[in-house]
CSV table of C-alpha atoms and ligand atoms in Angstrom, one decimal:
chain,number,residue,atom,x,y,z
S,1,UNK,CA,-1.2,9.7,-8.4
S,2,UNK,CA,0.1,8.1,-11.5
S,3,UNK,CA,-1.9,5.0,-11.5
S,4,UNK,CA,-5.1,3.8,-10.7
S,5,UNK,CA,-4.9,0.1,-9.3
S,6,UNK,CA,-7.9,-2.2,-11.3
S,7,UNK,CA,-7.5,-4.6,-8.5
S,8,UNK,CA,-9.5,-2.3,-6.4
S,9,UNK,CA,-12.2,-3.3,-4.6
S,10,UNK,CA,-14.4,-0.9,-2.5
S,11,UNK,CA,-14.1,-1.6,1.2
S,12,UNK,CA,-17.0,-0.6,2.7
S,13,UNK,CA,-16.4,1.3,6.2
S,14,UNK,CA,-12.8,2.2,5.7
S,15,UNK,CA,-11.6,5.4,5.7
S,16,UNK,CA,-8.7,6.8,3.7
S,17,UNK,CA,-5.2,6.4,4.2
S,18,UNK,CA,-2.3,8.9,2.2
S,19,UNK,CA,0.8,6.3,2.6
S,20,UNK,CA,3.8,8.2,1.8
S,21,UNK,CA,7.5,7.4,1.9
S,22,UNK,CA,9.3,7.9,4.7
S,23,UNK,CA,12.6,9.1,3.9
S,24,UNK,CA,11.5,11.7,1.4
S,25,UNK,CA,7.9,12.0,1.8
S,26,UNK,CA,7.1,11.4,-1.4
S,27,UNK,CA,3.3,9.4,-1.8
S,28,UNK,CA,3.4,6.1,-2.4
S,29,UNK,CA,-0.4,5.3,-2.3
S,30,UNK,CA,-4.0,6.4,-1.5
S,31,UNK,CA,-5.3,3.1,0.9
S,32,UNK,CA,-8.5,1.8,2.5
S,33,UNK,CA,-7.9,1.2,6.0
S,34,UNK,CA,-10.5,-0.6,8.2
S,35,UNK,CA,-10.4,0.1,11.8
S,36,UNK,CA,-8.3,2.3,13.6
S,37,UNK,CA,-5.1,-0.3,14.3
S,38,UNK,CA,-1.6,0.5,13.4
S,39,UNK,CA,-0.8,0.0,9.4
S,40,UNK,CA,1.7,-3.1,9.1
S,41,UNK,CA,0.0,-4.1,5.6
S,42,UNK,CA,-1.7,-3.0,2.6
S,43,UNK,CA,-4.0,-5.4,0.8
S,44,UNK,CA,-3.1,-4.7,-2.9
S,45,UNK,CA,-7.3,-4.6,-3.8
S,46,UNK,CA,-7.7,-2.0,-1.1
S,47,UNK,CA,-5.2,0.4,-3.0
S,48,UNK,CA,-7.0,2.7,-5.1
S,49,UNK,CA,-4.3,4.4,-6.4
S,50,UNK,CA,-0.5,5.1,-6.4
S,51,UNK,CA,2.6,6.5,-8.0
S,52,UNK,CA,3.4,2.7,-8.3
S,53,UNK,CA,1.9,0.6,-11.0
S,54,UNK,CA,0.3,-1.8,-8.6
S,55,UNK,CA,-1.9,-3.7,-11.2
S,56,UNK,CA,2.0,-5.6,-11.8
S,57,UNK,CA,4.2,-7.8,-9.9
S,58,UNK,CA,5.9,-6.0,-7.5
S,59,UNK,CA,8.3,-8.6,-5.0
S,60,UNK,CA,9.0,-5.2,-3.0
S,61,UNK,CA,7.7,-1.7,-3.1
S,62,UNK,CA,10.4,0.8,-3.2
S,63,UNK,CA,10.1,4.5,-3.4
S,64,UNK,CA,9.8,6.0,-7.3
S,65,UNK,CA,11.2,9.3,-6.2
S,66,UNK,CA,14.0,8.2,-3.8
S,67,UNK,CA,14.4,4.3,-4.3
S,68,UNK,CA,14.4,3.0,-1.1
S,69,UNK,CA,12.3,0.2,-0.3
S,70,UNK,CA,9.6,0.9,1.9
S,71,UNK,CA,7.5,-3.0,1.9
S,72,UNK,CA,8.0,-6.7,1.0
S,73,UNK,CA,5.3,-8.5,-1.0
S,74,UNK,CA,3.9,-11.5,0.4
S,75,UNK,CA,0.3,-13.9,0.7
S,76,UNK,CA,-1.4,-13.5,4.1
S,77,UNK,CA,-1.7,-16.6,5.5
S,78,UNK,CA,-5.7,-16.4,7.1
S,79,UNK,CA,-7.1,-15.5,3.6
S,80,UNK,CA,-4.3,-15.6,0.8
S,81,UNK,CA,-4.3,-12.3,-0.4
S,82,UNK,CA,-1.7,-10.4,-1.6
S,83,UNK,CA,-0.5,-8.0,0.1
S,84,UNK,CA,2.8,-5.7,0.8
S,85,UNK,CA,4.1,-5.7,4.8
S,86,UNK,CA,5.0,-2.5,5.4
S,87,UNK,CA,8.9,-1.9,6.8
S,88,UNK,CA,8.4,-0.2,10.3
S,89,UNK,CA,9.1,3.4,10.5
S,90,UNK,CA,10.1,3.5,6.5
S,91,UNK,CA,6.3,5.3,5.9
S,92,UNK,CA,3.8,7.7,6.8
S,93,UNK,CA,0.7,7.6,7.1
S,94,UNK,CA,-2.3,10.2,7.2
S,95,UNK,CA,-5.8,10.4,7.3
S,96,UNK,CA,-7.6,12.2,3.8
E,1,LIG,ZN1,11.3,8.2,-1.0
């Protein structure tokens, strides 16, 4: 991973998450999930790294190997956090 995010915070009880994307497989970013629910977001202080710079402003993530974009930026509306909503079936996901 290219870049570590300084946004991180540690999430205590979450385990690890290797996003990747989904066309080519390439990783996107190393993530702390919480609970075992399906991944429809990424909080952008739970990344802890990437191959995205994800201390700047991203409106979209797309792929850096194969361009395609794989999440939408927004604010969650319950606490106001930025986050990136992840497109369905455009990533993978897997336990580390
Ligand atoms: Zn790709």
């Amino acid at each position: 991973m290219r870049y570590k995010n300084p946004n991180m915070k540690k999430i205590r009880g979450s385990h690890i998450l290797l996003v990747s994307c989904g066309y080519c497989k390439y990783p996107i970013a190393k993530y702390q999930k919480v609970g075992n629910s399906g991944l429809i977001k990424m909080y952008n202080e739970r990344i802890i790294e990437g191959n995205i710079d994800f201390s700047k402003y991203h409106g979209a993530l797309f792929c850096p190997n194969c361009k395609e974009q794989i999440a939408t930026r927004y604010i969650t509306k319950r606490d106001k956090k930025e986050a990136y909503r992840l497109h369905h079936g455009k990533f993978n996901k897997k336990k580390i």
